[in-house]
CSV table of C-alpha atoms and ligand atoms in Angstrom, one decimal:
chain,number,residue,atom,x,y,z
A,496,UNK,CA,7.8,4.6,-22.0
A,497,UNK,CA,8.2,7.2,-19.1
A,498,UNK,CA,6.4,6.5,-16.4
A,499,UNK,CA,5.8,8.9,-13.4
A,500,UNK,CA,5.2,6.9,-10.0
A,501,UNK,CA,3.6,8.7,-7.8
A,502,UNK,CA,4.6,8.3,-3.8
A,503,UNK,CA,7.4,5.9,-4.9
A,504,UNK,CA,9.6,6.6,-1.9
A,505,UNK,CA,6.8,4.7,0.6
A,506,UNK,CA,6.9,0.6,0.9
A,507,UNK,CA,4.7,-0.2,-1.9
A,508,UNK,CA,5.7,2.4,-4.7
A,509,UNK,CA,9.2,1.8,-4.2
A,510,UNK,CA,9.1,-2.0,-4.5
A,511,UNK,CA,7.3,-1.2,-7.4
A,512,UNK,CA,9.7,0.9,-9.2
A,513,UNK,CA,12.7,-1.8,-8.0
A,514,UNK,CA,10.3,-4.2,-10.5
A,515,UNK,CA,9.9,-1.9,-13.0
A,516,UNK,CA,14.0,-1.1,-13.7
A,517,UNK,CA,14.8,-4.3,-13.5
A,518,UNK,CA,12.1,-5.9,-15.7
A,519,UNK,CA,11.7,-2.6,-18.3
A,520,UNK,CA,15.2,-1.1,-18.3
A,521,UNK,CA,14.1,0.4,-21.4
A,522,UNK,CA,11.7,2.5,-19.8
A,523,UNK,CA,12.2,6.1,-17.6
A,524,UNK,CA,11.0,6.3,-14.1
A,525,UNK,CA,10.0,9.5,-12.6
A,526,UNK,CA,9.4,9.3,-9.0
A,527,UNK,CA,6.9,12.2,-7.6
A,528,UNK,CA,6.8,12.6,-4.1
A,529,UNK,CA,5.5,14.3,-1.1
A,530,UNK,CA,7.9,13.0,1.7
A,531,UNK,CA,6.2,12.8,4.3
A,532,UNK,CA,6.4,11.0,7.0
A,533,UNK,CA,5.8,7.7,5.2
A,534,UNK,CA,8.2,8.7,2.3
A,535,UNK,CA,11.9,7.7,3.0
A,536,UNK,CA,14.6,9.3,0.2
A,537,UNK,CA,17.0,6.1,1.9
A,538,UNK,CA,15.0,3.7,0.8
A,539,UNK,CA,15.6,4.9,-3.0
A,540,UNK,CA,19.3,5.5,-2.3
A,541,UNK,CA,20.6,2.4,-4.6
A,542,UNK,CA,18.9,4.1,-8.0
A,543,UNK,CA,19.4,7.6,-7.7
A,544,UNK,CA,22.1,7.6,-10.0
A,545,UNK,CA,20.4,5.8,-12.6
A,546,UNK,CA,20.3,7.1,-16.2
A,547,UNK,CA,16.8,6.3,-16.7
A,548,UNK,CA,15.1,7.7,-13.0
A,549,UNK,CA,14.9,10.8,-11.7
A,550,UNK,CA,13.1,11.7,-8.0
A,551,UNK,CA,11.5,14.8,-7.9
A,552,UNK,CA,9.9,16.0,-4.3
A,553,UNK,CA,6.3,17.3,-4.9
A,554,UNK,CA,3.0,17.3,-3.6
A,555,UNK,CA,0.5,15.4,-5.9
A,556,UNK,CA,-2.7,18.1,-5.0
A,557,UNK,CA,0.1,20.8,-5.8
A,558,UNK,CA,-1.2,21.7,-9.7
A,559,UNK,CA,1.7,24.2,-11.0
A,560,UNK,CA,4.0,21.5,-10.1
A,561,UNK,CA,2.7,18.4,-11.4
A,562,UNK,CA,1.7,20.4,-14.3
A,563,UNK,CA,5.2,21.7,-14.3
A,564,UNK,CA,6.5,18.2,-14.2
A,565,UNK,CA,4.2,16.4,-17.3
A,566,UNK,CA,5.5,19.4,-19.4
A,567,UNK,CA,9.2,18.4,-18.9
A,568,UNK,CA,9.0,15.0,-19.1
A,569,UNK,CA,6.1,14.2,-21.3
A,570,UNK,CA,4.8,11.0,-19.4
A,571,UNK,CA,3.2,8.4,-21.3
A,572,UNK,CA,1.4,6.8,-17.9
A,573,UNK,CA,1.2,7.5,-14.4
A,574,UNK,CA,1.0,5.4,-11.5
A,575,UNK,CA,-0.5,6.8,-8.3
A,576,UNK,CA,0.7,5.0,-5.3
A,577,UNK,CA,0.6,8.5,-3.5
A,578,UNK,CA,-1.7,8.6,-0.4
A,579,UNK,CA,-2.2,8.6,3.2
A,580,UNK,CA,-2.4,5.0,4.1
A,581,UNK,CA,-2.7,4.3,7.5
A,582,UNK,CA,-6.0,3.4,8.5
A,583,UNK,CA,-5.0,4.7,12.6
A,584,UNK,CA,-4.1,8.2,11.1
A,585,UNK,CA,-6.8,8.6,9.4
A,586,UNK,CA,-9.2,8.1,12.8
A,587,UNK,CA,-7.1,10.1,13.7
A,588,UNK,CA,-7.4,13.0,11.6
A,589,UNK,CA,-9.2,12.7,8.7
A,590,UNK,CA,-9.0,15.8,6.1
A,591,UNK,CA,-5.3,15.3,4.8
A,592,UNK,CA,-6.6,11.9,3.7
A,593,UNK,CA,-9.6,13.7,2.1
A,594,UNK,CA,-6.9,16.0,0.9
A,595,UNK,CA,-4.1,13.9,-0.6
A,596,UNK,CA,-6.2,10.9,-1.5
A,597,UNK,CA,-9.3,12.5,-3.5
A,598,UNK,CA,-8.2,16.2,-4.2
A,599,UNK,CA,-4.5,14.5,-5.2
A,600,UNK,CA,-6.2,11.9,-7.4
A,601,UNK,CA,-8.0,14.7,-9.4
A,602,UNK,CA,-4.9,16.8,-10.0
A,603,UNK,CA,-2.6,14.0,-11.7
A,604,UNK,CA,-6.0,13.0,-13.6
A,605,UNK,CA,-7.0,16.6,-14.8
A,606,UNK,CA,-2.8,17.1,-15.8
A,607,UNK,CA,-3.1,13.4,-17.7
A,608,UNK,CA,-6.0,14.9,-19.6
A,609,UNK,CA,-4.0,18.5,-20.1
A,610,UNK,CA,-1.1,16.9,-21.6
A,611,UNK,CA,-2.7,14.4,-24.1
A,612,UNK,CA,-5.1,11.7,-22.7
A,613,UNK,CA,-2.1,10.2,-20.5
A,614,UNK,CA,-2.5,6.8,-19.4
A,615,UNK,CA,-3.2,6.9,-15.6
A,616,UNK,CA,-3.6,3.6,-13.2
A,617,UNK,CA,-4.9,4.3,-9.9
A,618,UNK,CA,-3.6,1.9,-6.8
A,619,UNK,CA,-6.0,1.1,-4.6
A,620,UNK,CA,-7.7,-0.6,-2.0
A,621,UNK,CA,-9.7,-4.1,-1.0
A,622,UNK,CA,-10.9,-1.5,1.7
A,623,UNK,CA,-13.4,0.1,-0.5
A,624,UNK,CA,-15.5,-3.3,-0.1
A,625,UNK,CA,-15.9,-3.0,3.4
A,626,UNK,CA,-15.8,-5.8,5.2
A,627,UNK,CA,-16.7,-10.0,5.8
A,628,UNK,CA,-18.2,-11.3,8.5
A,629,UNK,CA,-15.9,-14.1,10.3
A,630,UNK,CA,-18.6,-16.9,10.2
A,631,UNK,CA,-19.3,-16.4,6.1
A,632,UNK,CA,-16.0,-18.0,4.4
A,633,UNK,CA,-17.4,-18.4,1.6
A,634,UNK,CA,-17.8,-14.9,0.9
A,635,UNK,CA,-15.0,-13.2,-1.0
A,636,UNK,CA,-14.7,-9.9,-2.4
A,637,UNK,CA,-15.3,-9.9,-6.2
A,638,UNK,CA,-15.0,-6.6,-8.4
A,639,UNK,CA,-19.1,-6.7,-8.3
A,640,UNK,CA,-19.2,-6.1,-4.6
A,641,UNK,CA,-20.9,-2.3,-3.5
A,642,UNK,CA,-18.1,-0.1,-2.4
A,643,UNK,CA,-19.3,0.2,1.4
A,644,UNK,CA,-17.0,1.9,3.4
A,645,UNK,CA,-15.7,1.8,7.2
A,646,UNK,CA,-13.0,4.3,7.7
A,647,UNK,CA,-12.3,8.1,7.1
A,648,UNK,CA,-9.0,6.3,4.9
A,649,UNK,CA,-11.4,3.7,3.1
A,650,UNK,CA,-13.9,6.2,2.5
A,651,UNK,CA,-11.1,8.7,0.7
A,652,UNK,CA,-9.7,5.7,-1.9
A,653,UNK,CA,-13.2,5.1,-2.4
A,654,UNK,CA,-13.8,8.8,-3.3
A,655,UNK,CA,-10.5,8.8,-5.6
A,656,UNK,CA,-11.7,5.2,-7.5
A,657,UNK,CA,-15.2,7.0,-8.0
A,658,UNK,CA,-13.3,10.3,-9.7
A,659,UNK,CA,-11.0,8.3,-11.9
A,660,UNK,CA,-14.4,5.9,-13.2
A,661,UNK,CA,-16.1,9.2,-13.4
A,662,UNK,CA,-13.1,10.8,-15.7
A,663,UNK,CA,-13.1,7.5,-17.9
A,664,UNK,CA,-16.7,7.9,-18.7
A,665,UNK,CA,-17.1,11.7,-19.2
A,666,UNK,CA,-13.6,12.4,-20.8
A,667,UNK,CA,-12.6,9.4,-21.8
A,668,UNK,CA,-9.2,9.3,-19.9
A,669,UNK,CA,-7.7,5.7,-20.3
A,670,UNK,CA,-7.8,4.8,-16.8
A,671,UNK,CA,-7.3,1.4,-14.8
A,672,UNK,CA,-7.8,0.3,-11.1
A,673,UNK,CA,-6.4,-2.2,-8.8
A,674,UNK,CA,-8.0,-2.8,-5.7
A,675,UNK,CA,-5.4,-5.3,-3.8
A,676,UNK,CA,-5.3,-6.7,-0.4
A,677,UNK,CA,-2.5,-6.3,2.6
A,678,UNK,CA,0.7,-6.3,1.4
A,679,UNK,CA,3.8,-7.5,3.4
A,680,UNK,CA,8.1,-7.3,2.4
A,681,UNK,CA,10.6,-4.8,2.6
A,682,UNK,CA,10.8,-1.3,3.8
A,683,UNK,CA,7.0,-1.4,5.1
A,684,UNK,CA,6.8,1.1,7.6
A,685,UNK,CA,6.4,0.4,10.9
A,686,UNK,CA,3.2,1.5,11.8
A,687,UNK,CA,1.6,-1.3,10.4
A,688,UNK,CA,1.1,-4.4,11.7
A,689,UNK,CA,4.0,-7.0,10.4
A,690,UNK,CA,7.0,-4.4,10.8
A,691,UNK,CA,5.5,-3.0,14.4
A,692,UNK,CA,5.5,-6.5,15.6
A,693,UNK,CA,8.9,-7.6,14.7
A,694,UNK,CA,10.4,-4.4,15.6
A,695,UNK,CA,8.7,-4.5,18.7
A,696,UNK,CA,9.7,-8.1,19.2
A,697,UNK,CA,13.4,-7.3,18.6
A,698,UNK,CA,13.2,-4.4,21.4
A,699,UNK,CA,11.3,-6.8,23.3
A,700,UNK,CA,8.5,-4.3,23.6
A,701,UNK,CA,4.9,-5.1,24.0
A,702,UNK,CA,3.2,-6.5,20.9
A,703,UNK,CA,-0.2,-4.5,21.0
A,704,UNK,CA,-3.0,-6.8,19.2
A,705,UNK,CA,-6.4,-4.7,19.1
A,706,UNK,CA,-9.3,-6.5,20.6
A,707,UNK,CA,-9.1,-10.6,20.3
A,708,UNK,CA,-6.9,-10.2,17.4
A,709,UNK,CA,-9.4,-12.1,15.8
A,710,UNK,CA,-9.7,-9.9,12.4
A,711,UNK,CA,-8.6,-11.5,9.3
A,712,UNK,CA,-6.1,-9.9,6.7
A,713,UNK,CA,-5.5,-11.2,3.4
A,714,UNK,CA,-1.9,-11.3,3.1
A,715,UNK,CA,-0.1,-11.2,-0.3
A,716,UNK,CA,3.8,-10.4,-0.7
A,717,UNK,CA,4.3,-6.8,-2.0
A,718,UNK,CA,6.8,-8.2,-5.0
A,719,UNK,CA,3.2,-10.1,-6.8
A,720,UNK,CA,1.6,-6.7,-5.9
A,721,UNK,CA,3.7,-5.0,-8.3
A,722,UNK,CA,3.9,-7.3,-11.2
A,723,UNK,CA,0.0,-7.2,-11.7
A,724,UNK,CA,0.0,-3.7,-11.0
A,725,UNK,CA,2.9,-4.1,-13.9
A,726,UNK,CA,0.4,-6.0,-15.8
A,727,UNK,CA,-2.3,-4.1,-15.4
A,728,UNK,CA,-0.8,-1.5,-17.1
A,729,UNK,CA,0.4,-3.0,-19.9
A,730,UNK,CA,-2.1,-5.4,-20.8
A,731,UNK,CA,-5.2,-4.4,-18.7
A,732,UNK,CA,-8.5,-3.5,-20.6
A,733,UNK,CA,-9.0,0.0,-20.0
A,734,UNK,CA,-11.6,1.0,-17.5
A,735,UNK,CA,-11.5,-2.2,-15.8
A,736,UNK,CA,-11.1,-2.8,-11.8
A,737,UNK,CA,-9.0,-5.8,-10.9
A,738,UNK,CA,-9.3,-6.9,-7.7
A,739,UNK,CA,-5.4,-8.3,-6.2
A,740,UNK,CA,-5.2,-10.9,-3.3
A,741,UNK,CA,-3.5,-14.7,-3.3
A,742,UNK,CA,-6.2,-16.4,-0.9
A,743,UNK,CA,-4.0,-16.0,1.9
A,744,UNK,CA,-6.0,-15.4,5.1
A,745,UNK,CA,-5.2,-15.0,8.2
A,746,UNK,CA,-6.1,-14.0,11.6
A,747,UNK,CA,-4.0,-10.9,13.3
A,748,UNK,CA,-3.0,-12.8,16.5
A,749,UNK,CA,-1.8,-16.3,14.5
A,750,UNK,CA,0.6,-13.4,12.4
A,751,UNK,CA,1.7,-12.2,15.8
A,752,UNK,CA,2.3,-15.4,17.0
A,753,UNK,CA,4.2,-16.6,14.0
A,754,UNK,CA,6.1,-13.3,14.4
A,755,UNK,CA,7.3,-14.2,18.0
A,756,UNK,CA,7.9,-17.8,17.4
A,757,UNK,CA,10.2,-16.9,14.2
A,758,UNK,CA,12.4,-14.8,16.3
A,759,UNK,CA,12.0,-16.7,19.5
A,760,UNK,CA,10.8,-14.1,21.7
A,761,UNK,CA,8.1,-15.2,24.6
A,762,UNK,CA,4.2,-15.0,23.5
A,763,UNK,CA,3.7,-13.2,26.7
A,764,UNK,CA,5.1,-9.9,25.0
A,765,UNK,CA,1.3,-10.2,23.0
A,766,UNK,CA,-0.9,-7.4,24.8
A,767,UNK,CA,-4.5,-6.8,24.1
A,768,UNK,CA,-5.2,-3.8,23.9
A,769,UNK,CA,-8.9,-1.6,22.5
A,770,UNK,CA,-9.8,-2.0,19.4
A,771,UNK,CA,-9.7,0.0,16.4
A,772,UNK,CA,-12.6,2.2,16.1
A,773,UNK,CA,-15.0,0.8,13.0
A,774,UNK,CA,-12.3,-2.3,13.0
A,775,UNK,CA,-13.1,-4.2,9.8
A,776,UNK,CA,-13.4,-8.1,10.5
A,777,UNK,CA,-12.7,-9.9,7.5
A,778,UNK,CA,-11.3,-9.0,3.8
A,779,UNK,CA,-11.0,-11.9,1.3
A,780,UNK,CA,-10.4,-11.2,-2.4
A,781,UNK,CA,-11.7,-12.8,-5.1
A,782,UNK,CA,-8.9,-12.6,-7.8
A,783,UNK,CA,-10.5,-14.9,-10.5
A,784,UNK,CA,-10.4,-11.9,-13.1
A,785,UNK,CA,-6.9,-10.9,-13.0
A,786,UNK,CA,-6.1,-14.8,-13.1
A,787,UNK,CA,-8.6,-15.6,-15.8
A,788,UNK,CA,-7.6,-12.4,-18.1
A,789,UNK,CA,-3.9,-11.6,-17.4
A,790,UNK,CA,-2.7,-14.9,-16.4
A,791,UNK,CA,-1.8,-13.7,-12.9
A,792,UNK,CA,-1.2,-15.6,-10.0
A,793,UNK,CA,0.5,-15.0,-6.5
A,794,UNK,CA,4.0,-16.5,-6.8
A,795,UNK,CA,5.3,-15.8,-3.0
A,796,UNK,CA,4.2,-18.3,-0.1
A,797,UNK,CA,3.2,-16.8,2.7
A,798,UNK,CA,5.4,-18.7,5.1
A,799,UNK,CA,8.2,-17.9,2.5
A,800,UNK,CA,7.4,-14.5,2.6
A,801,UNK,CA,7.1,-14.3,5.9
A,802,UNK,CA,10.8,-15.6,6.5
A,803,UNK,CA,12.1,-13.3,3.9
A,804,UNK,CA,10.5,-10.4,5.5
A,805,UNK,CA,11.5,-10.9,9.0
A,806,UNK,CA,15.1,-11.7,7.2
A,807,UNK,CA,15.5,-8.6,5.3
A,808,UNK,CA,14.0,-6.4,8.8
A,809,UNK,CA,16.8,-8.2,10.5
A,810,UNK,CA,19.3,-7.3,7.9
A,811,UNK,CA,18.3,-3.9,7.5
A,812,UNK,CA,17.8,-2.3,11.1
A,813,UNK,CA,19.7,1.2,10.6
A,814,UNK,CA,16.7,1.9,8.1
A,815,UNK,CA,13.4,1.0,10.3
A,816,UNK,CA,15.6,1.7,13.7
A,817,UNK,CA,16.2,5.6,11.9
A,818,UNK,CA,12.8,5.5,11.8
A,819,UNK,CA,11.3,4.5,15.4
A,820,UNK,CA,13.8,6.7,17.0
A,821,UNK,CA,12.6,10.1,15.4
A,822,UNK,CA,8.7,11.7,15.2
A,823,UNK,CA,7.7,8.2,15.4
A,824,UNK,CA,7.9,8.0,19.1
A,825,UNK,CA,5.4,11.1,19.6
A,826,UNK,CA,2.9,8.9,17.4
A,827,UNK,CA,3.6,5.5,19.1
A,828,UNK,CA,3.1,7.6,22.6
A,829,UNK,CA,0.0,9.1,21.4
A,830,UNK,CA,-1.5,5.9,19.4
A,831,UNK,CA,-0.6,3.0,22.3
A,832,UNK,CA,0.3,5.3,25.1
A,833,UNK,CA,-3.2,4.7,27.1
A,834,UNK,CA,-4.5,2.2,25.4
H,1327,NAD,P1,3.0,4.4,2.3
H,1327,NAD,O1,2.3,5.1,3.3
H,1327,NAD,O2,4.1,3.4,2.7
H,1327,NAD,O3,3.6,5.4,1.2
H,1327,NAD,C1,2.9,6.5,0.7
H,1327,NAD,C2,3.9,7.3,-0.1
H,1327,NAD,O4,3.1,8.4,-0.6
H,1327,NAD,C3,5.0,8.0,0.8
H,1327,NAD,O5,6.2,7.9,0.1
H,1327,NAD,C4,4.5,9.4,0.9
H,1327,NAD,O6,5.6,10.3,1.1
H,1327,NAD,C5,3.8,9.6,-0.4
H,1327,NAD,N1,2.8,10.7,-0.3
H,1327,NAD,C6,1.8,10.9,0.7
H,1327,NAD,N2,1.1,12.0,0.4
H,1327,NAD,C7,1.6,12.5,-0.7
H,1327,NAD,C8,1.3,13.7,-1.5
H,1327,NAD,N3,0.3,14.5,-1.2
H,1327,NAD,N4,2.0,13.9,-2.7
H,1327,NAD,C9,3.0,13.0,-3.0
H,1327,NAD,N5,3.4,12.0,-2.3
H,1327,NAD,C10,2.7,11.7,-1.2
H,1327,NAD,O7,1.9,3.6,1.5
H,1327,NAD,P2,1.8,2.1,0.9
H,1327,NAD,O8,1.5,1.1,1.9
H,1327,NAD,O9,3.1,2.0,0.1
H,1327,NAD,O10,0.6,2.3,-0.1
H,1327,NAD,C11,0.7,2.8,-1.4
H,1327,NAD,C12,-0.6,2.8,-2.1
H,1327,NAD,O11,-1.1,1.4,-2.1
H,1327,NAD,C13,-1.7,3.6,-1.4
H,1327,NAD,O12,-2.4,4.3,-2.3
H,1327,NAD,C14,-2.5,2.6,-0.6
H,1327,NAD,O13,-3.8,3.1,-0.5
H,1327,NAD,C15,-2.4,1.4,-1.6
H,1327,NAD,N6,-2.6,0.1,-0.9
H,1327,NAD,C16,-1.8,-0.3,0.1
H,1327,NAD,C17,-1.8,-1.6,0.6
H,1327,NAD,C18,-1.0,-2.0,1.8
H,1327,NAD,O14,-1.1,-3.1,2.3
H,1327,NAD,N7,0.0,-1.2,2.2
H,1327,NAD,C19,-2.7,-2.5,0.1
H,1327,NAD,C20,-3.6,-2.1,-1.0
H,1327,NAD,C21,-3.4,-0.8,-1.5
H,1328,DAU,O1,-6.3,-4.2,2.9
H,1328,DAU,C1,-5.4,-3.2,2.3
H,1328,DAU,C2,-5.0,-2.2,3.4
H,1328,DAU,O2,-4.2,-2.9,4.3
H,1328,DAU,C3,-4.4,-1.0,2.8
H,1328,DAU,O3,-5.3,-0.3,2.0
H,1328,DAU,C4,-3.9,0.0,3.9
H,1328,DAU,O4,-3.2,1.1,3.3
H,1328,DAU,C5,-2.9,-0.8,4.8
H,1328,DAU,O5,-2.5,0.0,5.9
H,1328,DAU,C6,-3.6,-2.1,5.3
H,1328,DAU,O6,-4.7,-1.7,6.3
H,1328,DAU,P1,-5.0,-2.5,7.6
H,1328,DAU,O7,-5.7,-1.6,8.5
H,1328,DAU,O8,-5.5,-3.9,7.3
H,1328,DAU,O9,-3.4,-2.7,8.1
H,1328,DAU,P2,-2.7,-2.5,9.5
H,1328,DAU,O10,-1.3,-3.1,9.3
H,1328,DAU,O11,-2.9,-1.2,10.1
H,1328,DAU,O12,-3.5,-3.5,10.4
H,1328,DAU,C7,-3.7,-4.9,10.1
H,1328,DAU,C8,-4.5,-5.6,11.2
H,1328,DAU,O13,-3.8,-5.6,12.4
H,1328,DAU,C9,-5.8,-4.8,11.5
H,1328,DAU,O14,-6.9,-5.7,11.7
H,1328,DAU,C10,-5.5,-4.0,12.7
H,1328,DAU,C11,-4.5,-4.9,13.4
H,1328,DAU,N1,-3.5,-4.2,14.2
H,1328,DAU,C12,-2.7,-3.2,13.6
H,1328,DAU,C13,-1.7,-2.6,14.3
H,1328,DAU,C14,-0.9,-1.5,13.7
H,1328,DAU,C15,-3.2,-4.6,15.6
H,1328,DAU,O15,-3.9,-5.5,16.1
H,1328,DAU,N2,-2.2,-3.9,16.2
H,1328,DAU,C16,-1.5,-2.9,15.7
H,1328,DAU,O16,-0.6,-2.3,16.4
C-alpha cells in the first residue's frame, strides 16, 4: 500500500509512521506536511533516507498541491493527522483552526474522491463529546454520545468528522474515524501539559496548573494510539467511529505531582494559575467497540509510560530545548506571562 500521512512531522503522526515502517515495511509512506510551528523536520531525521518514505512539505487546504501529490504517487489511503491542535491557540485565535481543520479535511477528501474512491481515515478527537461532570464516574464517552462542543479547536474536529460522515453517505467515500483521548510519549510538543511540566521542572520554572487542577484527562500512551489507528485501517468497518482511550484517568495536578516527584524537584514549583476559558472537566472513553470488534486493548501502563516519557525527554533535550528557546518563548510570554 502507499499511504500518505498527513501532518506526520507533529507528535502523534510521526509516532505513527515510526509504527507503520516497522510493522508494514512493505508499504510506502508519504508524509504531507505544513510545518508549522508544531511540525519538526528533526523529529523525522532517522527515516529520511528510507526507500519506502518520502516527506513532502505542503499545506493540506492547498488543492493544486495535494492534487499534485495523489497524481504522482497514486495513494491507496490517507491518514490525516494534520491539524491545529492546541486547545490554548485556538482561544486564542480561532480561524486557522477553522481553516486547516475543516477546509483541510475537505480538500484531502474531495482529492481521495478525484483519484479513485481513496481510502481516507480521519484522526480525531474525544473532544467532540464535550465533557463529564467530575461527580458522574460512571459516565463514559461511548461512540453514541451527541457531539457537544466547548472550544473554537473542538468545535473545528467536530466540523471535519461531520464532512467526512457527510462524504461517506452522499459519495460513498470509504471513510473511518477515530476519536481517541490524550495521548502522552515522545516528541509531544511542549505546549501541552506532560512535556511543559517536565521541561519546566528540569529549568526549575514554575509549573502553571489552571484553576484547582482538578480536571480529569484520560491518558493513553501515544504507541496504542497508533496501532488502533493501524487497525482501524486495515480491519475497521467502513463508516464506523471508534472511540480510543485505556481507562486511564487522571486528575491534572496528581500528573504534575507525579511529574515533580519523578524528577525530584520541590512541589512548591506547582503555581495555580486562571483557568482555561470553557475548561472541559472530565473526558472518559468508552472503548468497548474497538475492544469487542478489533481486539484492541491499551498495552502501555500508565506509570510505565509515564517513566518512559520523562526518560526519553531526559534523553532527548537538544530536540524539545531547540524548541523552547525559539518562537516558543513569545507564546509562553503571551500565554502565562500575566496569568
Ligand atoms: P501536533 O500539533 O503535534 O502536530 C500537528 C502536525 O500537523 C504538525 O506537524 C503540523 O506541522 C501539521 N500541520 C498543521 N497544519 C497543517 C496544514 N494546514 N497542512 C499540513 N500539515 C499541517 O498534533 P498531534 O498532537 O500530533 O495531533 C495529531 C492529530 O491527532 C490531530 O488531528 C489532533 O486533533 C488529534 N488528536 C490528538 C490528541 C493528543 O492528545 N495530542 C488526542 C486525540 C486526537
Ligand atoms: O483529549 C484529546 C485532546 O487532548 C486532543 O484532541 C488535543 O489535541 C490535545 O491537545 C489534548 O487537549 P487538552 O486540552 O486536554 O490537553 P492539554 O495538554 O492542553 O491540557 C491537558 C489538561 O491540562 C487540561 O485540563 C488543561 C491543563 N493544563 C494545560 C496546560 C498546557 C494546565 O493546567 N496547565 C498548562 O500549562
Amino acid at each position: 500500500m502507499t499511504i500518505i500521512v498527513t501532518g506526520g512531522a507533529g507528535f502523534i503522526g510521526s509516532n505513527f509512521i515510526f509504527h507503520m515502517l516497522a510493522e508494514h515495511p512493505e508499504d510506502r509512506i508519504i508524509c504531507l506536511d505544513k510545518l508549522t510551528y508544531a511540525g519538526n523536520l528533526s523529529t523525522l531525521k532517522d527515516i529520511m533516507d528510507k526507500p519506502n518514505f518520502r516527506f513532502v512539505k505542503l499545506d493540506i487546504c492547498d488543492r493544486e498541491g495535494v492534487y499534485q501529490l495523489f497524481e504522482e504517487e497514486k495513494p491507496d489511503a490517507v491518514v490525516n493527522f494534520a491539524a491545529e491542535s492546541h486547545v490554548d491557540r485556538s482561544i486564542e485565535n480561532p480561524s486557522i483552526f477553522l481553516q486547516t481543520n475543516i477546509i483541510g479535511t475537505s480538500v484531502l477528501m474531495d482529492a481521495c474522491r478525484a483519484f479513485g474512491n481513496v481510502r481516507y481515515h480521519q484522526v480525531s478527537t474525544d473532544e467532540v463529546y464535550g465533557d463529564l461532570p467530575l461527580d458522574r464516574p460512571d459516565l463514559f464517552f461511548t461512540e453514541e454520545t451527541p457531539i457537544h462542543t466547548s472550544s473554537p479547536y473542538s468545535s473545528s474536529k467536530a466540523g471535519a468528522d461531520l464532512l467526512v460522515l457527510a462524504y461517506l453517505r452522499t459519495y460513498g467515500l470509504p471513510v473511518t474515524i477515530s476519536r481517541c483521548s490524550n495521548n502522552y510519549g515522545p516528541y509531544h510538543f511542549p505546549e501541552k501539559l506532560i512535556p511543559l511540566m517536565i521541561a519546566n521542572c528540569l529549568n526549575d520554572k514554575p509549573l502553571p496548573v489552571y484553576g484547582e487542577g482538578k480536571n480529569v484527562r484520560d491518558w493513553l500512551y501515544v504507541e496504542d494510539h497508533c496501532k488502533a489507528i493501524d487497525l482501524i485501517l486495515h480491519k475497521g468497518r467502513i463508516g464506523e467511529v471508534y472511540n480510543v482511550g485505556g481507562h486511564n484517568e487522571m486528575a491534572n495536578i496528581d500528573i504534575v505531582k507525579l511529574i515533580c516527584h519523578e524528577l525530584h524537584k520541590p512541589e512548591s514549583l506547582i503555581t495555580h494559575v486562571t483557568d482555561r476559558k470553557g475548561h472541559d472537566m472530565r473526558y472518559a472513553i468508552d472503548p468497548t467497540k474497538i475492544h469487542s470488534e478489533l481486539g484492541w486493548l491499551p498495552e502501555t501502563k500508565f506509570e510505565d509510560g509515564i517513566k518512559k516519557t520523562i526518560r526519553w525527554y531526559l534523553d532527548n533535550k537538544p530536540w524539545w530545548e531547540e524548541i523552547i528557546s525559539g518562537e516558543y518563548q513569545n507564546y509562553y510570554e503571551r500565554m502565562y506571562g500575566n496569568r
